[in-house]
Amino acid sequence: MTVFEATCTAPVNIAVVKYWGKRDTSLILPTNSSLSVTLSQDQLHSKTTIRASADFTSDRLWLNGIEESIEKNKRLVACLRETRALRAQIEEKDASLPKLASLKIHICSENNFPTAAGLASSASGYACLVYTLSQLFQLPLDASDLSIVARQGSGSACRSLFGGFVAWEMGEKADGSDSKAVQIAPETHWPDLQAMICVVSDEKKGTSSTEGMQLTVKTSALLQHRIKEVVPKRMEEMIAAIRNKDFPKFAELTMQDSNQFHAVCLDTYPPIFYMNDISRAIIRIITEYNKDGVKAAYTFDAGPNAVIYAPEKNMAEIYAVLSHFFPGATFDDSLGLLSKTSTLPPLPQNFDTRVSPVFAQGSVKQILHTKADNGPRVLDSAQHGLLNAEGLPKRLA
Amino acid sequence: MTVFEATCTAPVNIAVVKYWGKRDTSLILPTNSSLSVTLSQDQLHSKTTIRASADFTSDRLWLNGIEESIEKNKRLVACLRETRALRAQIEEKDASLPKLASLKIHICSENNFPTAAGLASSASGYACLVYTLSQLFQLPLDASDLSIVARQGSGSACRSLFGGFVAWEMGEKADGSDSKAVQIAPETHWPDLQAMICVVSDEKKGTSSTEGMQLTVKTSALLQHRIKEVVPKRMEEMIAAIRNKDFPKFAELTMQDSNQFHAVCLDTYPPIFYMNDISRAIIRIITEYNKDGVKAAYTFDAGPNAVIYAPEKNMAEIYAVLSHFFPGATFDDSLGLLSKTSTLPPLPQNFDTRVSPVFAQGSVKQILHTKADNGPRVLDSAQHGLLNAEGLPKRLA
């Protein structure tokens, strides 16, 4: 019998205009639009294989080699229900199509980065799930259509269905049919833009973003002002900055929006903290680095890790500055930054190293160099599939 | 010849609705009203002796035993000019009065707490300067009149001219004549309210509040919303909570306003940080302590130090909780808290100690127990004066 299987990877995205707050928690409809940059799957990705087979007696899911319950995960169930319903519709219209909608499936998904690193894995994970389902079921949907499904798995996942620069339009409709991702510009539009991810060690696990954002919606007096007055204008300015490849403007807006996101977290009652003293030191260091002109932009999501966006030409210097204050960080040099630069450049002439103490070894655990890149990729299951002949994971944890 | 001299002390005040932002930087007119609690001079005070003498050839100033230039300090010059002008007026009206307005003066001022502790000393210092001048010059002014003068030395100083619970009404007039302090309730109104000050050690000196607040006015989109929408309502609610001695409401408003003040600092570009990981741990600890009902309120000014307000009956328990997470802090037990409680109470039954790691010895350097108390006090110069017969400081640094 023929095996129906698809294997895909999907990227991580890091917002430069942040998503924080839902107006509908079951459909995951946001209180404001947001905008992100899709990072290269060469460094960070989720990979998913999904097989449909008459031999399977139930739907099963393995995440990073551990079997998880599907039923308990309402959001996952929603994504399956929606894609199967769409498959059923096209099967009705065309009797020649194999009847996949009624078959049980096995889902096997892995991230190539440690969840422990605190890099948002739900975005790439749900984007990969929905994209792989659309491949398996051969759904006649474009990435924006799929983003509406992925959004119901994890809000920010909708932005990982596109490469490059992606806006999540909040929409207005109650059913969420207009709350979708659209591509502002492809990765090829601004190839010079790169990113450096600083994985910061932290004793204290912060509030989950799902709980955190609704507590902010409920208690922060400042959030409503951000939603109504600040973000709409900032979205327009950010889109213009990206279209014009105006890095200083892009950077300023990115840093201001990261600051404001953490400000409304602090205005929450009780307050929510995601940045720690190391995160704040990185902000001081980048602020000092930018004092004679904006050469880098920091942004922080719901955790202490920093993502620093900058033009390629500044990356070696930024790495040198970070290495000065954060010794002992392992460097993931996938882009060959150090091999290109025989020696690390010195700190900028007038850089005032007193802006921060030099931190203990491993305060920043890892620095990863990456860049803007494309959206989900389809792989050859025969070669790259995660399931064996029996439809079970090749690798278990 | 007769010596004209006055010696006074003035208290520190800690705001529960914060002052952050000036609409006029020379007159020191704020962008919003604020409200504070005056802390006891038995623990913390500034002390000032001012002598006027025909023997003096110039105005001179000693702060904590070190001579400082008066001319270079525009704000100090403004306070002298205003009080001398008022003295000259009453001398004109009554020829029998000694001609003090034209005499040179020597000012000697000391704080009984280390400035290094990062406790706002400018508020008590300028309140003490202006109050002592008013005593020396026998000015027919009430505390609100004097607060208008002290405000021009240091904004929050105006609130230290009263004891108890004090509002600084922002006023509207361009000349600042209606931007003054008024007493909401005397210290005797709510004798049960006490405070514990945690002096937090910090490597990094933060931005000065004078520079910081104007950067916030210039760059924070959220500050305007705080000024227009949040603070006016919060002032009314805070005044009502104080009048009703409603501690849970007082505490909730105090914590929310501290959080929001630090939120607008974070929304500033580049962002301003005053709290550090130790400050944030204190917030988490008090939040956990309050989980079954509000028993304590934290507030943070422009630095990492915490001030915790609570009813007297909770103080020993709060000290026990703080001591668990911050070993090795010296305890200033002026109120005899520990002598009253033979043994330290245990942590509350259901207190989850996982909310914070136990910090290294001395992360909190000192814990000081104090309470709400009265306004400036007049001392007998013969006994308590800081100047010797020659009009020079008895103590030099």
Coordinates of C-alpha atoms in Angstrom, one line a residue, chain B residues 59 61 69-85 105 107 126 129-130 133 149 152-153:
Chain B
D59 CA 27.8 83.1 52.4
L61 CA 28.0 76.1 53.0
S69 CA 30.2 76.3 46.5
I70 CA 26.9 78.1 46.9
E71 CA 27.1 80.2 43.7
K72 CA 27.4 77.0 41.5
N73 CA 24.2 75.6 43.0
K74 CA 21.4 77.6 41.3
R75 CA 18.7 75.8 43.2
L76 CA 20.3 76.7 46.6
V77 CA 20.7 80.3 45.4
A78 CA 17.0 80.4 44.5
C79 CA 16.0 79.3 48.0
L80 CA 18.3 81.9 49.7
R81 CA 17.1 84.7 47.4
E82 CA 13.4 83.9 48.0
T83 CA 13.7 83.7 51.8
R84 CA 15.9 86.8 52.1
A85 CA 13.5 88.8 50.0
I105 CA 25.2 83.5 56.5
I107 CA 25.0 77.0 56.5
Y126 CA 16.3 71.2 51.0
L129 CA 17.4 74.3 54.6
V130 CA 14.2 76.2 53.9
L133 CA 15.9 79.8 57.0
V149 CA 10.2 77.6 48.3
Q152 CA 12.6 75.0 43.9
G153 CA 15.5 73.3 45.7

